[in-house]
Amino acid sequence: MTTQQTHLTAARVLGELKQCGVTHIVWLPDSEAGFMYEAMMSQHEITLVPICREGEAISIAAGLLVGGKKPVVLHQNTGFFESGDSVRGIALDLKLPLLILLGYRGWRGDVPATDSAATYTVPNLDSWGIKHYLIEGDQDVARISLAYKEAQKTHKPVAILIGKEYQ
Amino acid sequence: MMDCFEAEKVISQHRNNAIVVTAETCCREWPQLSSTPLDLPSRTAMGKAASFGLGLALALPARKVIVLDADGSLLMSLGSLVTIANMAPPNLIHFVFENGVYRTTGGQPIPNAGKVSFTGLAKASGYPYTYEFDKLDSLEKTIETIMNQTKLTFVCLKVQTRRDPSTLPIPSAAQTIARYSEFGKTAGLS
């Protein structure tokens, strides 16, 4: 039996985040997660916190967490490289239970990546010891809750990589 | 120019029950003035104190949040001024101590020291209220008004640091985690 592949829809992703009790999405638009924008703007349960550069995201999320809220971070994998010192000094050193959703620029499924953004993403996450899950279609969105719960349980950041197949 | 530590004293005397986020030199000096669970150091990643303060201010709209930032620190994440002004939490007061140098690394000048207007940057970014002081008595006269502002506020303090802050201890990651946990209990969050 094979699982039917579907597109990734914003409503399903948001629904999963709401199910987790997420209160804030700290985000910078990118090509892979840009499809989320309208859906995020048309609802009021989760507050959107737009940022100018990805390095701000984890510290804002840290403030929200310390203040008792349940934020997630959403931006591109390129921005994860930009955020390196915050990942180290805040998310990892301060043991933040933080879900980080990353647009997986350069991901081409089974085809070898030619974009260095994709080439270095997983090795970087692995080197930080950050667990990661791939979502490419609605059939995968349950991994968001799985990753969210894992972050809470382990007091560590956990990443979701958003593949390009979305609608 | 006013003495950095004296300016911190003025703020500590008027903070009431505000949450105070500290960065860089203030991170080292502030514990000499105050040590309560409402004092939250932000020193584990440089240049991120104001962003951390933004998160706190959004999470706790009924609490006043004071960020004690530094000029070199703010320069590391200048876009955060726009991010903060966009969210504009009315309970956030963003102080920047402008000494024109990277004090903790030995006093090397920041880029374009003395020619950058941090107040101008904050104003142009959209902070509703901005202040700038280079004399302690001017700060003392206005501090109560600042603390009672009902919109996002930015305050640039032109300071000099007379003593070497590197002799003062800096909170470790473990101490920071403990303080955040203590804060959560005090604020009734955990």
CSV table of C-alpha atoms in Angstrom, one decimal:
chain,number,residue,atom,x,y,z
A,1,MET,CA,0.0,0.0,0.0
A,2,THR,CA,1.3,3.4,-0.8
A,3,THR,CA,0.5,6.7,0.9
A,4,GLN,CA,-1.1,9.2,-1.5
A,5,GLN,CA,1.1,12.3,-1.9
A,6,THR,CA,-0.7,15.6,-1.4
A,7,HIS,CA,0.2,19.3,-1.5
A,8,LEU,CA,0.9,21.1,1.7
A,9,THR,CA,-1.9,23.5,2.5
A,10,ALA,CA,-1.7,26.5,4.8
A,11,ALA,CA,-4.9,25.6,6.6
A,12,ARG,CA,-3.6,22.2,7.6
A,13,VAL,CA,-0.3,23.6,8.8
A,14,LEU,CA,-2.0,26.3,10.8
A,15,GLY,CA,-4.6,23.8,12.1
A,16,GLU,CA,-1.8,21.7,13.4
A,17,LEU,CA,-0.1,24.6,15.1
A,18,LYS,CA,-3.4,25.6,16.7
A,19,GLN,CA,-3.8,22.1,18.0
A,20,CYS,CA,-0.4,22.4,19.7
A,21,GLY,CA,-1.6,25.6,21.4
A,22,VAL,CA,0.8,27.8,19.6
A,23,THR,CA,0.2,31.5,20.4
A,24,HIS,CA,2.7,33.3,18.2
A,25,ILE,CA,4.5,32.8,14.9
A,26,VAL,CA,7.7,34.8,14.7
A,27,TRP,CA,8.4,34.9,11.0
A,28,LEU,CA,10.1,36.3,7.9
A,29,PRO,CA,8.5,35.4,4.6
A,30,ASP,CA,10.4,33.1,2.2
A,31,SER,CA,9.6,31.3,-1.0
A,32,GLU,CA,8.8,28.0,0.7
A,33,ALA,CA,6.6,29.2,3.5
A,34,GLY,CA,5.2,32.4,1.8
A,35,PHE,CA,2.1,30.5,1.1
A,36,MET,CA,1.2,30.7,4.8
A,37,TYR,CA,0.8,34.4,4.8
A,38,GLU,CA,-2.8,35.0,3.8
A,39,ALA,CA,-3.9,32.1,6.0
A,40,MET,CA,-2.0,33.5,9.0
A,41,MET,CA,-3.4,37.0,8.4
A,42,SER,CA,-7.0,35.8,8.1
A,43,GLN,CA,-7.1,34.3,11.6
A,44,HIS,CA,-6.8,35.7,15.1
A,45,GLU,CA,-5.9,32.8,17.3
A,46,ILE,CA,-2.2,33.0,16.6
A,47,THR,CA,-0.4,36.3,16.6
A,48,LEU,CA,2.1,37.0,13.8
A,49,VAL,CA,5.3,38.7,14.7
A,50,PRO,CA,7.1,39.8,11.5
A,51,ILE,CA,10.8,40.3,11.8
A,52,CYS,CA,13.4,42.1,9.6
A,53,ARG,CA,16.2,39.5,9.9
A,54,GLU,CA,16.1,35.9,11.0
A,55,GLY,CA,18.6,36.5,13.8
A,56,GLU,CA,15.9,38.3,15.8
A,57,ALA,CA,13.5,35.4,15.8
A,58,ILE,CA,14.9,33.1,18.5
A,59,SER,CA,15.4,35.9,21.0
A,60,ILE,CA,11.8,37.2,20.4
A,61,ALA,CA,10.6,33.7,20.8
A,62,ALA,CA,12.7,33.3,24.0
A,63,GLY,CA,11.0,36.4,25.5
A,64,LEU,CA,7.6,35.0,24.6
A,65,LEU,CA,8.5,31.7,26.1
A,66,VAL,CA,9.8,33.2,29.3
A,67,GLY,CA,6.6,35.3,29.4
A,68,GLY,CA,4.5,32.1,29.3
A,69,LYS,CA,3.5,32.0,25.7
A,70,LYS,CA,3.9,29.3,23.1
A,71,PRO,CA,5.7,30.7,20.1
A,72,VAL,CA,7.2,29.0,17.0
A,73,VAL,CA,9.7,30.4,14.5
A,74,LEU,CA,9.0,30.3,10.8
A,75,HIS,CA,11.6,31.4,8.2
A,76,GLN,CA,13.9,30.0,5.5
A,77,ASN,CA,16.9,27.6,6.0
A,78,THR,CA,19.2,30.4,4.8
A,79,GLY,CA,18.0,32.5,7.8
A,80,PHE,CA,18.9,29.6,10.1
A,81,PHE,CA,22.5,30.1,9.1
A,82,GLU,CA,22.1,33.8,9.9
A,83,SER,CA,20.7,32.9,13.3
A,84,GLY,CA,23.6,30.8,14.3
A,85,ASP,CA,24.7,32.7,17.4
A,86,SER,CA,21.1,32.8,18.7
A,87,VAL,CA,20.6,29.1,18.1
A,88,ARG,CA,23.8,28.5,20.1
A,89,GLY,CA,23.5,31.1,22.9
A,90,ILE,CA,19.7,31.2,23.4
A,91,ALA,CA,17.9,28.2,22.0
A,92,LEU,CA,20.5,25.6,22.9
A,93,ASP,CA,22.3,27.1,25.9
A,94,LEU,CA,19.1,28.2,27.6
A,95,LYS,CA,17.4,24.8,26.7
A,96,LEU,CA,14.4,26.4,24.9
A,97,PRO,CA,11.5,24.1,24.0
A,98,LEU,CA,11.2,25.7,20.6
A,99,LEU,CA,9.8,24.5,17.3
A,100,ILE,CA,11.6,26.1,14.4
A,101,LEU,CA,9.9,25.7,11.0
A,102,LEU,CA,12.3,26.2,8.1
A,103,GLY,CA,11.5,26.7,4.4
A,104,TYR,CA,13.8,24.1,2.9
A,105,ARG,CA,15.3,26.1,0.0
A,106,GLY,CA,17.0,23.9,-2.5
A,107,TRP,CA,15.3,20.7,-1.4
A,108,ARG,CA,14.5,18.5,-4.5
A,109,GLY,CA,13.3,15.3,-2.9
A,110,ASP,CA,15.4,12.4,-4.0
A,111,VAL,CA,17.3,14.4,-6.5
A,112,PRO,CA,20.7,15.6,-5.2
A,113,ALA,CA,20.6,19.3,-4.1
A,114,THR,CA,22.5,21.8,-6.2
A,115,ASP,CA,21.7,24.7,-4.0
A,116,SER,CA,24.1,25.0,-1.1
A,117,ALA,CA,21.3,26.2,1.1
A,118,ALA,CA,19.9,22.7,1.0
A,119,THR,CA,23.3,21.0,1.0
A,120,TYR,CA,24.3,22.5,4.4
A,121,THR,CA,20.9,22.5,6.1
A,122,VAL,CA,20.7,19.0,7.6
A,123,PRO,CA,24.5,18.8,8.4
A,124,ASN,CA,24.1,22.1,10.3
A,125,LEU,CA,21.0,20.9,12.2
A,126,ASP,CA,22.9,17.6,13.0
A,127,SER,CA,25.9,19.5,14.2
A,128,TRP,CA,23.8,21.4,16.6
A,129,GLY,CA,22.1,18.2,17.7
A,130,ILE,CA,18.8,19.6,16.6
A,131,LYS,CA,16.3,16.9,15.5
A,132,HIS,CA,14.4,17.6,12.3
A,133,TYR,CA,11.4,16.3,10.3
A,134,LEU,CA,10.5,16.9,6.7
A,135,ILE,CA,7.0,17.9,5.6
A,136,GLU,CA,6.2,18.0,1.9
A,137,GLY,CA,2.4,17.5,1.8
A,138,ASP,CA,-0.7,17.4,4.1
A,139,GLN,CA,0.0,13.8,4.7
A,140,ASP,CA,3.0,14.9,6.8
A,141,VAL,CA,1.5,17.7,8.9
A,142,ALA,CA,1.1,15.4,12.0
A,143,ARG,CA,4.9,15.6,12.2
A,144,ILE,CA,4.5,19.2,13.4
A,145,SER,CA,2.7,18.1,16.5
A,146,LEU,CA,5.2,15.3,17.0
A,147,ALA,CA,8.1,17.8,16.7
A,148,TYR,CA,6.4,20.4,18.9
A,149,LYS,CA,5.8,17.8,21.7
A,150,GLU,CA,9.4,16.6,21.4
A,151,ALA,CA,10.7,20.1,21.9
A,152,GLN,CA,8.6,20.5,25.0
A,153,LYS,CA,9.6,17.1,26.4
A,154,THR,CA,13.3,17.5,25.7
A,155,HIS,CA,13.7,21.2,26.3
A,156,LYS,CA,15.5,21.6,23.1
A,157,PRO,CA,14.7,23.2,19.8
A,158,VAL,CA,13.3,20.8,17.1
A,159,ALA,CA,13.1,21.7,13.4
A,160,ILE,CA,10.5,21.1,10.7
A,161,LEU,CA,11.8,21.4,7.2
A,162,ILE,CA,9.1,22.6,4.8
A,163,GLY,CA,9.6,21.0,1.4
A,164,LYS,CA,8.5,22.9,-1.7
A,165,GLU,CA,5.3,21.0,-2.6
A,166,TYR,CA,2.6,23.3,-1.4
A,167,GLN,CA,-0.6,25.0,-2.6
B,1,MET,CA,27.9,62.8,29.4
B,2,MET,CA,26.7,61.0,32.5
B,3,ASP,CA,28.2,58.1,34.3
B,4,CYS,CA,26.7,54.8,33.2
B,5,PHE,CA,26.2,53.3,36.6
B,6,GLU,CA,24.7,56.5,38.0
B,7,ALA,CA,22.1,56.4,35.1
B,8,GLU,CA,21.3,52.8,36.0
B,9,LYS,CA,20.8,53.9,39.6
B,10,VAL,CA,18.2,56.5,38.5
B,11,ILE,CA,16.3,53.8,36.5
B,12,SER,CA,16.5,51.3,39.4
B,13,GLN,CA,15.0,53.9,41.7
B,14,HIS,CA,12.0,54.5,39.4
B,15,ARG,CA,11.4,51.0,38.0
B,16,ASN,CA,8.6,50.1,40.5
B,17,ASN,CA,7.7,46.5,39.6
B,18,ALA,CA,8.9,46.6,36.0
B,19,ILE,CA,10.7,43.7,34.4
B,20,VAL,CA,14.3,44.8,33.6
B,21,VAL,CA,16.2,43.1,30.7
B,22,THR,CA,19.9,43.8,30.8
B,23,ALA,CA,22.6,43.6,28.1
B,24,GLU,CA,26.3,43.9,27.9
B,25,THR,CA,27.8,46.3,30.6
B,26,CYS,CA,24.5,46.7,32.3
B,27,CYS,CA,24.3,42.9,32.6
B,28,ARG,CA,27.4,43.1,34.8
B,29,GLU,CA,26.5,46.2,36.7
B,30,TRP,CA,22.8,45.9,37.3
B,31,PRO,CA,23.1,43.1,39.9
B,32,GLN,CA,24.9,45.6,42.1
B,33,LEU,CA,21.8,47.7,42.1
B,34,SER,CA,19.1,45.1,42.1
B,35,SER,CA,18.6,41.4,42.4
B,36,THR,CA,15.0,40.3,42.0
B,37,PRO,CA,13.4,37.6,39.9
B,38,LEU,CA,12.2,40.5,37.7
B,39,ASP,CA,15.8,41.2,36.6
B,40,LEU,CA,16.4,39.2,33.5
B,41,PRO,CA,19.9,39.1,32.0
B,42,SER,CA,20.2,38.7,28.2
B,43,ARG,CA,23.8,38.0,27.5
B,44,THR,CA,24.1,34.7,25.9
B,45,ALA,CA,23.8,36.0,22.3
B,46,MET,CA,25.0,39.5,21.6
B,47,GLY,CA,22.7,42.2,20.3
B,48,LYS,CA,19.5,40.4,21.1
B,49,ALA,CA,18.3,42.1,24.4
B,50,ALA,CA,15.8,44.3,22.7
B,51,SER,CA,14.3,41.4,20.8
B,52,PHE,CA,14.1,39.4,24.0
B,53,GLY,CA,12.4,42.4,25.6
B,54,LEU,CA,9.9,42.6,22.7
B,55,GLY,CA,8.9,39.0,23.3
B,56,LEU,CA,8.4,39.6,27.0
B,57,ALA,CA,6.4,42.8,26.4
B,58,LEU,CA,4.1,41.0,23.9
B,59,ALA,CA,3.7,38.0,26.3
B,60,LEU,CA,2.9,40.2,29.3
B,61,PRO,CA,1.0,43.2,28.2
B,62,ALA,CA,0.0,44.1,31.8
B,63,ARG,CA,3.7,44.4,32.9
B,64,LYS,CA,6.1,47.2,32.1
B,65,VAL,CA,9.2,45.9,30.5
B,66,ILE,CA,12.5,47.9,30.5
B,67,VAL,CA,15.3,47.0,28.3
B,68,LEU,CA,18.8,48.3,29.2
B,69,ASP,CA,20.5,48.0,25.8
B,70,ALA,CA,23.9,49.2,24.5
B,71,ASP,CA,24.9,51.1,21.4
B,72,GLY,CA,27.2,48.4,20.1
B,73,SER,CA,24.7,45.8,20.9
B,74,LEU,CA,21.9,47.6,19.1
B,75,LEU,CA,24.1,48.0,16.0
B,76,MET,CA,24.4,44.2,15.8
B,77,SER,CA,20.6,44.0,15.1
B,78,LEU,CA,19.6,47.4,13.9
B,79,GLY,CA,16.6,46.0,12.1
B,80,SER,CA,15.1,45.1,15.5
B,81,LEU,CA,14.2,48.8,15.9
B,82,VAL,CA,11.8,48.4,13.0
B,83,THR,CA,10.5,45.0,14.2
B,84,ILE,CA,9.8,46.5,17.6
B,85,ALA,CA,8.2,49.7,16.3
B,86,ASN,CA,6.0,47.5,14.1
B,87,MET,CA,4.6,45.6,17.0
B,88,ALA,CA,4.8,48.7,19.2
B,89,PRO,CA,4.0,47.2,22.6
B,90,PRO,CA,3.0,50.1,24.8
B,91,ASN,CA,4.5,48.5,27.9
B,92,LEU,CA,8.1,48.5,26.5
B,93,ILE,CA,10.8,51.1,27.3
B,94,HIS,CA,13.9,50.7,25.4
B,95,PHE,CA,17.0,52.4,26.9
B,96,VAL,CA,20.2,52.5,24.9
B,97,PHE,CA,23.4,53.4,26.8
B,98,GLU,CA,25.5,55.1,24.2
B,99,ASN,CA,29.2,55.2,25.2
B,100,GLY,CA,30.5,55.0,21.7
B,101,VAL,CA,32.7,52.0,22.4
B,102,TYR,CA,32.7,48.2,22.8
B,103,ARG,CA,33.3,48.5,26.6
B,104,THR,CA,33.5,44.9,27.4
B,105,THR,CA,36.2,44.2,24.8
B,106,GLY,CA,38.5,47.0,25.9
B,107,GLY,CA,36.9,50.2,24.6
B,108,GLN,CA,37.3,50.0,20.8
B,109,PRO,CA,35.1,52.5,19.1
B,110,ILE,CA,31.8,51.4,17.5
B,111,PRO,CA,31.5,52.2,13.8
B,112,ASN,CA,30.9,55.9,13.1
B,113,ALA,CA,31.0,56.6,16.9
B,114,GLY,CA,29.5,60.0,17.8
B,115,LYS,CA,28.0,60.6,14.4
B,116,VAL,CA,25.1,58.1,14.6
B,117,SER,CA,21.9,59.3,16.1
B,118,PHE,CA,20.3,56.4,17.9
B,119,THR,CA,17.4,58.5,18.8
B,120,GLY,CA,17.0,59.5,15.2
B,121,LEU,CA,17.1,55.9,14.1
B,122,ALA,CA,14.4,55.0,16.7
B,123,LYS,CA,12.3,57.9,15.7
B,124,ALA,CA,12.6,57.1,12.0
B,125,SER,CA,11.8,53.4,12.7
B,126,GLY,CA,8.5,54.5,14.2
B,127,TYR,CA,9.0,54.6,18.0
B,128,PRO,CA,6.1,56.9,19.2
B,129,TYR,CA,8.2,58.5,22.0
B,130,THR,CA,11.9,59.1,21.9
B,131,TYR,CA,14.2,60.9,24.4
B,132,GLU,CA,17.9,61.7,24.6
B,133,PHE,CA,19.9,62.7,27.6
B,134,ASP,CA,23.5,63.6,28.2
B,135,LYS,CA,23.1,64.9,31.7
B,136,LEU,CA,22.1,63.0,34.8
B,137,ASP,CA,19.9,65.7,36.2
B,138,SER,CA,17.9,65.9,33.0
B,139,LEU,CA,17.3,62.2,33.2
B,140,GLU,CA,16.3,62.5,36.8
B,141,LYS,CA,13.8,65.3,36.0
B,142,THR,CA,12.1,63.2,33.2
B,143,ILE,CA,12.4,59.6,34.4
B,144,GLU,CA,9.0,59.5,36.0
B,145,THR,CA,7.3,60.8,32.8
B,146,ILE,CA,9.2,58.1,30.9
B,147,MET,CA,8.1,55.4,33.2
B,148,ASN,CA,4.5,56.4,32.9
B,149,GLN,CA,4.4,56.6,29.1
B,150,THR,CA,1.6,54.6,27.6
B,151,LYS,CA,3.2,54.0,24.2
B,152,LEU,CA,6.4,52.3,23.1
B,153,THR,CA,9.3,54.5,24.3
B,154,PHE,CA,13.0,54.8,23.3
B,155,VAL,CA,15.6,56.6,25.5
B,156,CYS,CA,19.2,57.2,24.5
B,157,LEU,CA,21.6,57.9,27.4
B,158,LYS,CA,24.9,59.4,26.5
B,159,VAL,CA,27.2,57.8,29.0
B,160,GLN,CA,30.8,57.1,30.0
B,161,THR,CA,31.8,54.1,32.0
B,162,ARG,CA,34.4,55.1,34.6
B,163,ARG,CA,35.2,51.6,35.8
B,164,ASP,CA,36.2,48.5,34.0
B,165,PRO,CA,33.1,46.2,33.7
B,166,SER,CA,35.2,43.2,32.8
B,167,THR,CA,36.1,42.8,36.5
B,168,LEU,CA,32.4,42.2,37.3
B,169,PRO,CA,30.9,38.7,36.9
B,170,ILE,CA,28.6,37.9,34.1
B,171,PRO,CA,25.6,35.5,34.5
B,172,SER,CA,26.3,32.1,33.1
B,173,ALA,CA,23.8,30.2,31.0
B,174,ALA,CA,22.9,28.0,34.0
B,175,GLN,CA,22.3,31.1,36.2
B,176,THR,CA,20.2,32.7,33.4
B,177,ILE,CA,18.0,29.5,33.2
B,178,ALA,CA,17.6,29.6,37.0
B,179,ARG,CA,16.7,33.3,36.9
B,180,TYR,CA,14.1,32.7,34.1
B,181,SER,CA,12.6,29.9,36.0
B,182,GLU,CA,12.5,32.0,39.2
B,183,PHE,CA,10.8,34.8,37.2
B,184,GLY,CA,8.2,32.4,35.9
B,185,LYS,CA,7.3,31.4,39.4
B,186,THR,CA,7.2,35.0,40.6
B,187,ALA,CA,5.0,36.1,37.7
B,188,GLY,CA,2.7,33.1,38.3
B,189,LEU,CA,3.6,31.5,34.9
B,190,SER,CA,4.8,28.1,36.2
